[in-house]
Amino acid sequence: MRLSPMSSSLMRIPAARRGLITRSPIRSLILSRDFSFKKNADAKERVVILGSGWAGYSLARTLDPAQYERIVISPRPYFVFTPLLASTSVGTLEFRNILEPIRRIPGKIGFYQGWADDIDFNRKTIKVETNAAEEAASKTVVPPPGGQITVRAKGDLIDIRYDKLVIACGAYSQTFGIEGVREHAHFLRDIGDARRIRLRVLSLFEQCSYPNGSDHLTVDDKRKLLHFAVVGGGPTGIEWAAELNDLIYDDLGKMYPHLLPFVKISVYDVAPKVLPMFDQALATYAMEHFARQGIEVKTEHHLERIRLADGRLGQKHGGLGLKIKEYGDKEVGAGMVVWSTGLMANPLISKIASKSHTIFPYTNGSANPKTGEPSTTRHLVVDQRTGGLMTDGQLRAQTVTAENKKGVMDDVFVIGDCAVIEDDPLPKTAQVAAQQATFLAKQLNRKAFEEAGKKEEAAATFKFRNWGTLTYLGGWKAIHQSKADELKGWVAWIVWRGAYLTKAMSWRNKALVPIYWMISWIFGRGISRF
Amino acid sequence: MRLSPMSSSLMRIPAARRGLITRSPIRSLILSRDFSFKKNADAKERVVILGSGWAGYSLARTLDPAQYERIVISPRPYFVFTPLLASTSVGTLEFRNILEPIRRIPGKIGFYQGWADDIDFNRKTIKVETNAAEEAASKTVVPPPGGQITVRAKGDLIDIRYDKLVIACGAYSQTFGIEGVREHAHFLRDIGDARRIRLRVLSLFEQCSYPNGSDHLTVDDKRKLLHFAVVGGGPTGIEWAAELNDLIYDDLGKMYPHLLPFVKISVYDVAPKVLPMFDQALATYAMEHFARQGIEVKTEHHLERIRLADGRLGQKHGGLGLKIKEYGDKEVGAGMVVWSTGLMANPLISKIASKSHTIFPYTNGSANPKTGEPSTTRHLVVDQRTGGLMTDGQLRAQTVTAENKKGVMDDVFVIGDCAVIEDDPLPKTAQVAAQQATFLAKQLNRKAFEEAGKKEEAAATFKFRNWGTLTYLGGWKAIHQSKADELKGWVAWIVWRGAYLTKAMSWRNKALVPIYWMISWIFGRGISRF
């Protein structure tokens, strides 16, 4: 049997796809949906959300698709459930257990994958640098020890129009300009970070398990490579150290028992106390628990530089040398450094904040359109301490004119880590971001209903409700603190595991996370390296 | 609290690891095990197994650790359950569901990660190029469209001694020297291949979903990028096409319905018939099922070249142009090509087969030690058709002297894809490899017992039992053929799913695979790209 040549059959694909006809449920689904995002085709207001973290994802899920056309723009096509990121980095959970694809948000949702590069508040347009073509390459590249791979080619630029804009693009990790941090430290903010950490931890053990010999690693080299350094004593750093300790003693110890004597985990912090958000009793409990597990916590220690170790230890094995102020010139050896300190402003925020914007009254900005003024030239207001964008209590972006006249943009909202509410600075946490998103979505959902009835009412103001803080300490223990109560030990652990299950996750992952907890508990963590 | 400086505390790690003392179950485990692999420490014979595929892994699992010291050498630290590889490449299963870490094989097992670079049959030593340090980098790199990344630095060389050697290092994909296949086609043999395929399929849909415009992809470009070409109409190629079709119509169609009319899947084969191992009725059933699903099967088509498409389609989007003999100079556009044709000899096999080896009688080779002959110089015998190593019926490596005197090496066995039994050529399948491994393990287990009693007996000869062949066709259908029966449709599908569960897998994965089948059936496949 010889079929017709491809060149002509290519022209007949749509008709020839018999699958479309025989698989009627899919076909009816296709026919019932409208896929153009053009204004004309859809009279709904278009809300464009920049970012797919806690703020952007929660908003996209909560905003009513019957009232708004929802478009998410983000360089990554998923939301990461960050409280369980450390668990995936040690193999307790599988990476996809904590990912929620944006395109699986129920209801019609638009998505453009890319980096928001600039915003034209006058033309109400966002310039997006697409990154789907480069993604497969850039996401998976792990620089070899001592090397760097530059893969991200410049993507195409596309313009996306908005009616309402929600800026929820988060913040970047703060490195304080310390030498070598960007090149050699591991961050723990995205799923790719967790994957790189997992590979690095597991491959360090494998590297150290070759037979000893003059050509190979010395005992002292192994001590250096199996030293895991965490910089930053906040909940992220502490939890990662705890999870790593569990992985090593529950699982890796069975496979590499001869390496256990070389293993060491250290947490460095510049402050005199770690876990600053916990009261003294809980922080002390945590430190005593760490001490029992052999994790060293070094407060008032200042990291000044990370560089590759000399010779083959660095070039071949990726061993690092840490210069710590308190130790003078003597470097501390380490196999990896996990960096979990503060946050700094996103480059997009810096870019739009550095420019003046011409805003016309028809945007319904707070400059009174009745004055007849054709336009105003304004700057966004930036919080000097954090570099975030200032908002009012309704989370609208604040502006200021050259004459120092304050105002807001009615159709531009800022939420999450890149937002700072005037007179109400809040911590940059998932809780704050998610609550802001839910507040804003509800406001917008209500507003659209009301606009139909032309009813006017006083705007609600965002109020943060602190649900308390939880930190896992390893060995099935955690501490929890809120205004109402204070828990520790087993009780905290149960609260911790239970609480996360009910939040933000799809049913798919709500089912898979406890299954993996059970599987890891029975059979051990996932330790296959690939 | 300021702790003592790191430099001095580093010296005190072993005593300071209080975790070792408090966690008694782990500690007792450590203390009860012996981790040195030195001959002196362990009187057991050392069996070194090269490879961790069906042959090597099955042997390592079956060989009795009470009788032998088991050492596996492989460049990858896991076994891949290949029948489900296509399922992971489309997100029905998670990658780790089909990986079995070598270090989790029950009982004491030694493992050195690296490539066997050479074998000295005289000194009974294997030269291994270690690759754990490079692994994290090389395993995860996806070359950007049009680019190539060379990351594998030369690893350290270590020598591993053996008493008995089992060569089970498999074969490589055969590309027949066709231009562009190595650079641009996707293979489907290891878990990294499946991951790259998954990323590529999903990112092609994302790339084609940006708004149309003069700068961006034309409709014709999208038709090219969403053309998925499979070269090779054997079970692997057919199953992948079927699984891809399921993914597209069950899952991606819901997220990118506007792209469905551009999608096309083609299978090319040089032979006049695909699935040659099935009889005509079953093959016809399969082709009719494919035709109903819109998958085009092009038999008697010869691929002559793959190259990047011209201009930005190739450079930016990784679009390909396929030159097919039957179509003359007109290239066929494709977004990706999955290559699943034949196998060729592994470089290690070629290397050891090209040299002569000096074998001393004390190796207990078949050259009679009683003759007093100090040594013989021999070559390994190579099968001219496949490049594999010839063995006798007991799977021992055959040798030949310059005087054309045939013999075998008593302590060197060859199994799996790199072995060819004299007078009994078998297909290079998982079934054959696994059965050879089990046969050999049982022979060795029995032998060790008997040697203690000095009993002599006639050696058993390997006999292959054909369990039949199964191929999944998509849409929950499969075909199955064996001597005894012939099944198709739903029945075959149930046999197929059921049969795989009981084979070769750990309990962890035996539990997870059906869970994922159910989760994917209820909630859809895993489509998060990262």
Tab-separated table of C-alpha atoms in Angstrom, chain A residues 1-7 9-10 13-14 17-20 22-23 26 29-30 33 35 77-78 94-97 99 101 103-104 111-113 130-137 140-142 144-145 149 151 154-158 160 191-192 195 198-199 203 206-207 209-211 216 223 227 245-246 249-251 253-258 260-266 268 291-294 296-301 312 316-317 326-327 330 332 475 507-508 511-512 515-516 519-520 523-530, chain B residues 1-7 9-10 13-14 16-20 22-23 26 29-30 33 35 77-78 94-97 99 101 103-104 111-113 130-137 140-142 144 149 151 154-158 160 191-192 195 198-199 203 206-207 209-211 216 223 227 245-246 249-251 253-258 260-266 268 291-294 296-301 312 316-317 326-327 330 332 475 507-508 511-512 515-516 519-520 523-530:
chain	number	residue	atom	x	y	z
A	1	MET	CA	0.000	0.000	0.000
A	2	ARG	CA	1.455	3.326	-0.952
A	3	LEU	CA	-0.246	6.431	0.303
A	4	SER	CA	-0.321	9.734	-1.467
A	5	PRO	CA	2.734	11.932	-1.022
A	6	MET	CA	2.855	14.048	2.109
A	7	SER	CA	3.022	17.364	0.344
A	9	SER	CA	-1.914	15.188	1.920
A	10	LEU	CA	-0.748	18.007	4.187
A	13	ILE	CA	-5.415	17.302	7.207
A	14	PRO	CA	-8.454	18.861	8.787
A	17	ARG	CA	-8.604	13.674	10.772
A	18	ARG	CA	-11.166	10.993	11.190
A	19	GLY	CA	-10.376	10.899	14.874
A	20	LEU	CA	-12.208	14.182	15.172
A	22	THR	CA	-15.245	9.299	15.703
A	23	ARG	CA	-14.283	10.749	19.087
A	26	ILE	CA	-13.796	15.684	22.281
A	29	LEU	CA	-16.057	20.028	23.302
A	30	ILE	CA	-14.111	21.672	20.537
A	33	ARG	CA	-15.817	26.493	22.772
A	35	PHE	CA	-10.977	30.181	21.244
A	77	PRO	CA	3.186	27.458	32.511
A	78	TYR	CA	2.359	26.306	36.033
A	94	GLU	CA	7.354	13.901	43.017
A	95	PHE	CA	7.922	17.262	41.306
A	96	ARG	CA	4.612	17.239	39.438
A	97	ASN	CA	2.710	16.654	42.693
A	99	LEU	CA	2.620	21.808	40.041
A	101	PRO	CA	-0.747	23.858	35.070
A	103	ARG	CA	-4.141	25.757	31.363
A	104	ARG	CA	-5.951	23.337	33.685
A	111	PHE	CA	-2.416	31.902	28.673
A	112	TYR	CA	0.627	33.348	26.970
A	113	GLN	CA	3.941	31.981	28.087
A	130	THR	CA	7.722	34.700	24.498
A	131	ASN	CA	9.736	31.840	25.917
A	132	ALA	CA	7.982	28.583	25.007
A	133	ALA	CA	10.471	27.821	22.236
A	134	GLU	CA	13.477	28.325	24.486
A	135	GLU	CA	11.886	26.783	27.532
A	136	ALA	CA	12.734	23.156	26.989
A	137	ALA	CA	16.375	24.085	26.680
A	140	THR	CA	16.712	21.728	32.055
A	141	VAL	CA	20.241	22.958	31.790
A	142	VAL	CA	22.400	22.389	34.821
A	144	PRO	CA	28.558	21.603	34.773
A	145	PRO	CA	30.808	22.260	37.758
A	149	ILE	CA	25.712	27.495	29.887
A	151	VAL	CA	20.951	29.099	26.417
A	154	LYS	CA	15.831	36.305	22.839
A	155	GLY	CA	12.200	35.334	22.293
A	156	ASP	CA	9.692	36.953	19.966
A	157	LEU	CA	7.933	40.046	21.254
A	158	ILE	CA	4.143	40.109	21.221
A	160	ILE	CA	-1.171	41.797	24.661
A	191	ILE	CA	10.524	23.581	40.542
A	192	GLY	CA	13.681	23.615	38.418
A	195	ARG	CA	15.207	19.361	40.632
A	198	ARG	CA	17.853	16.794	44.205
A	199	LEU	CA	20.287	15.843	41.461
A	203	SER	CA	25.095	12.767	42.823
A	206	GLU	CA	27.455	8.757	44.307
A	207	GLN	CA	30.644	10.700	43.587
A	209	SER	CA	31.233	6.268	46.817
A	210	TYR	CA	33.912	5.350	44.283
A	211	PRO	CA	36.824	3.376	45.710
A	216	HIS	CA	40.363	9.949	43.509
A	223	ARG	CA	34.133	15.637	54.101
A	227	HIS	CA	29.047	19.329	53.791
A	245	ASN	CA	18.585	15.468	57.215
A	246	ASP	CA	15.541	13.162	56.968
A	249	TYR	CA	19.277	9.394	57.680
A	250	ASP	CA	16.115	7.628	56.505
A	251	ASP	CA	17.178	6.709	52.970
A	253	GLY	CA	22.151	6.056	54.944
A	254	LYS	CA	20.881	2.644	53.883
A	255	MET	CA	22.571	2.898	50.511
A	256	TYR	CA	25.753	4.742	51.459
A	257	PRO	CA	26.236	3.870	55.136
A	258	HIS	CA	30.006	4.209	54.872
A	260	LEU	CA	27.420	8.894	56.900
A	261	PRO	CA	30.393	9.855	59.086
A	262	PHE	CA	31.387	12.454	56.499
A	263	VAL	CA	27.993	14.154	56.290
A	264	LYS	CA	27.394	17.530	57.878
A	265	ILE	CA	24.629	20.094	57.535
A	266	SER	CA	25.190	23.719	58.591
A	268	TYR	CA	24.479	30.130	58.559
A	291	ALA	CA	21.184	19.980	67.763
A	292	ARG	CA	19.866	16.496	68.589
A	293	GLN	CA	19.864	15.691	64.874
A	294	GLY	CA	23.405	16.950	64.440
A	296	GLU	CA	24.772	22.906	63.212
A	297	VAL	CA	23.193	26.350	63.315
A	298	LYS	CA	25.750	29.158	63.089
A	299	THR	CA	24.225	32.509	63.920
A	300	GLU	CA	26.111	35.809	63.506
A	301	HIS	CA	28.104	34.317	60.638
A	312	ARG	CA	39.990	18.873	40.565
A	316	LYS	CA	35.594	17.995	38.437
A	317	HIS	CA	33.328	17.605	41.430
A	326	GLU	CA	34.239	35.136	61.298
A	327	TYR	CA	36.756	32.501	60.133
A	330	LYS	CA	40.376	29.940	56.032
A	332	VAL	CA	35.004	26.297	54.564
A	475	GLY	CA	11.931	13.745	62.206
A	507	TRP	CA	-7.988	17.298	43.195
A	508	ARG	CA	-5.335	15.438	41.235
A	511	ALA	CA	-5.035	12.762	45.898
A	512	LEU	CA	-1.387	12.271	44.947
A	515	ILE	CA	-0.374	8.814	48.391
A	516	TYR	CA	3.264	9.856	48.016
A	519	ILE	CA	4.583	5.496	49.631
A	520	SER	CA	7.665	7.374	50.865
A	523	PHE	CA	9.145	2.250	50.717
A	524	GLY	CA	11.457	5.229	51.221
A	525	ARG	CA	11.866	8.417	49.233
A	526	GLY	CA	12.361	8.575	45.481
A	527	ILE	CA	16.114	8.438	45.052
A	528	SER	CA	16.540	7.675	41.355
A	529	ARG	CA	18.773	10.281	39.804
A	530	PHE	CA	17.967	11.420	36.315
B	1	MET	CA	25.264	31.705	70.793
B	2	ARG	CA	28.421	31.374	68.797
B	3	LEU	CA	29.607	27.936	67.879
B	4	SER	CA	33.172	26.888	67.411
B	5	PRO	CA	34.689	27.639	64.009
B	6	MET	CA	33.990	25.159	61.234
B	7	SER	CA	37.578	24.209	60.616
B	9	SER	CA	34.468	21.230	64.232
B	10	LEU	CA	34.932	19.466	60.886
B	13	ILE	CA	31.885	15.138	62.835
B	14	PRO	CA	31.626	11.413	63.425
B	16	ALA	CA	29.194	14.794	66.969
B	17	ARG	CA	26.508	13.225	64.766
B	18	ARG	CA	24.132	12.638	67.560
B	19	GLY	CA	21.513	11.626	65.013
B	20	LEU	CA	23.379	8.381	64.626
B	22	THR	CA	19.291	8.629	68.708
B	23	ARG	CA	18.011	7.034	65.499
B	26	ILE	CA	19.145	3.207	61.144
B	29	LEU	CA	21.271	-1.291	60.181
B	30	ILE	CA	24.547	0.466	59.573
B	33	ARG	CA	26.313	-4.303	57.323
B	35	PHE	CA	30.517	-2.167	53.199
B	77	PRO	CA	22.085	4.286	38.424
B	78	TYR	CA	18.713	2.717	37.645
B	94	GLU	CA	5.481	9.778	36.035
B	95	PHE	CA	9.099	9.133	35.033
B	96	ARG	CA	10.121	7.680	38.378
B	97	ASN	CA	7.248	5.164	38.245
B	99	LEU	CA	12.742	3.527	37.364
B	101	PRO	CA	17.417	2.293	41.490
B	103	ARG	CA	21.083	0.591	44.985
B	104	ARG	CA	17.597	-0.445	46.125
B	111	PHE	CA	27.451	-0.313	42.404
B	112	TYR	CA	29.933	1.816	40.512
B	113	GLN	CA	28.461	4.386	38.195
B	130	THR	CA	33.223	7.200	36.218
B	131	ASN	CA	30.364	9.529	35.351
B	132	ALA	CA	28.578	10.482	38.576
B	133	ALA	CA	30.177	13.914	38.652
B	134	GLU	CA	29.195	14.726	35.081
B	135	GLU	CA	25.832	13.038	35.248
B	136	ALA	CA	23.718	15.853	36.574
B	137	ALA	CA	24.912	18.029	33.738
B	140	THR	CA	19.525	17.074	31.677
B	141	VAL	CA	20.875	19.046	28.785
B	142	VAL	CA	18.532	19.494	25.867
B	144	PRO	CA	18.562	24.282	21.924
B	149	ILE	CA	25.917	21.251	23.843
B	151	VAL	CA	29.059	18.615	28.352
B	154	LYS	CA	36.217	12.763	30.633
B	155	GLY	CA	35.602	11.014	33.947
B	156	ASP	CA	38.176	9.451	36.235
B	157	LEU	CA	39.280	5.928	35.364
B	158	ILE	CA	39.022	3.250	38.019
B	160	ILE	CA	37.355	-2.999	39.131
B	191	ILE	CA	14.282	7.883	30.700
B	192	GLY	CA	16.070	11.069	29.593
B	195	ARG	CA	11.638	13.425	29.264
B	198	ARG	CA	7.544	15.046	26.656
B	199	LEU	CA	9.018	18.532	26.855
B	203	SER	CA	6.300	22.973	24.121
B	206	GLU	CA	2.631	26.127	23.501
B	207	GLN	CA	4.767	27.650	20.734
B	209	SER	CA	-0.574	28.984	20.598
B	210	TYR	CA	0.786	32.528	20.507
B	211	PRO	CA	-1.363	34.984	18.564
B	216	HIS	CA	5.087	34.926	14.289
B	223	ARG	CA	1.089	22.590	10.349
B	227	HIS	CA	3.487	17.155	12.419
B	245	ASN	CA	-2.523	10.325	19.735
B	246	ASP	CA	-4.226	9.561	23.068
B	249	TYR	CA	-7.066	13.906	21.770
B	250	ASP	CA	-7.727	13.181	25.446
B	251	ASP	CA	-5.775	16.035	27.021
B	253	GLY	CA	-7.240	18.962	22.736
B	254	LYS	CA	-8.963	20.426	25.774
B	255	MET	CA	-6.264	23.016	26.289
B	256	TYR	CA	-5.380	23.827	22.685
B	257	PRO	CA	-8.538	22.938	20.763
B	258	HIS	CA	-7.810	25.540	18.076
B	260	LEU	CA	-6.160	20.251	16.680
B	261	PRO	CA	-6.793	20.811	12.966
B	262	PHE	CA	-3.052	21.299	12.446
B	263	VAL	CA	-1.989	18.081	14.176
B	264	LYS	CA	-0.793	15.105	12.185
B	265	ILE	CA	1.011	11.912	13.160
B	266	SER	CA	2.858	9.860	10.529
B	268	TYR	CA	7.326	5.878	8.121
B	291	ALA	CA	-6.586	4.892	10.133
B	292	ARG	CA	-9.725	5.490	12.209
B	293	GLN	CA	-7.657	7.605	14.583
B	294	GLY	CA	-6.166	9.619	11.729
B	296	GLU	CA	-1.010	7.877	8.697
B	297	VAL	CA	1.209	4.865	8.184
B	298	LYS	CA	3.552	5.229	5.218
B	299	THR	CA	5.199	1.954	4.304
B	300	GLU	CA	7.963	1.687	1.693
B	301	HIS	CA	9.123	5.204	2.504
B	312	ARG	CA	13.418	31.151	12.026
B	316	LYS	CA	13.943	29.527	16.683
B	317	HIS	CA	11.378	26.775	16.840
B	326	GLU	CA	9.733	8.773	-2.570
B	327	TYR	CA	8.924	12.511	-2.501
B	330	LYS	CA	10.329	18.352	-1.680
B	332	VAL	CA	8.341	17.206	4.585
B	475	GLY	CA	-7.830	4.304	22.509
B	507	TRP	CA	6.461	-2.910	45.227
B	508	ARG	CA	6.758	0.855	45.261
B	511	ALA	CA	1.613	0.393	43.772
B	512	LEU	CA	2.250	3.656	41.935
B	515	ILE	CA	-2.532	4.672	40.935
B	516	TYR	CA	-1.216	6.832	38.093
B	519	ILE	CA	-5.321	9.375	38.285
B	520	SER	CA	-4.615	9.959	34.583
B	523	PHE	CA	-7.993	13.859	35.958
B	524	GLY	CA	-6.059	13.608	32.683
B	525	ARG	CA	-2.387	13.085	32.010
B	526	GLY	CA	0.417	15.077	33.604
B	527	ILE	CA	0.944	17.977	31.247
B	528	SER	CA	3.046	20.387	33.302
B	529	ARG	CA	6.141	21.249	31.372
B	530	PHE	CA	9.359	21.649	33.320
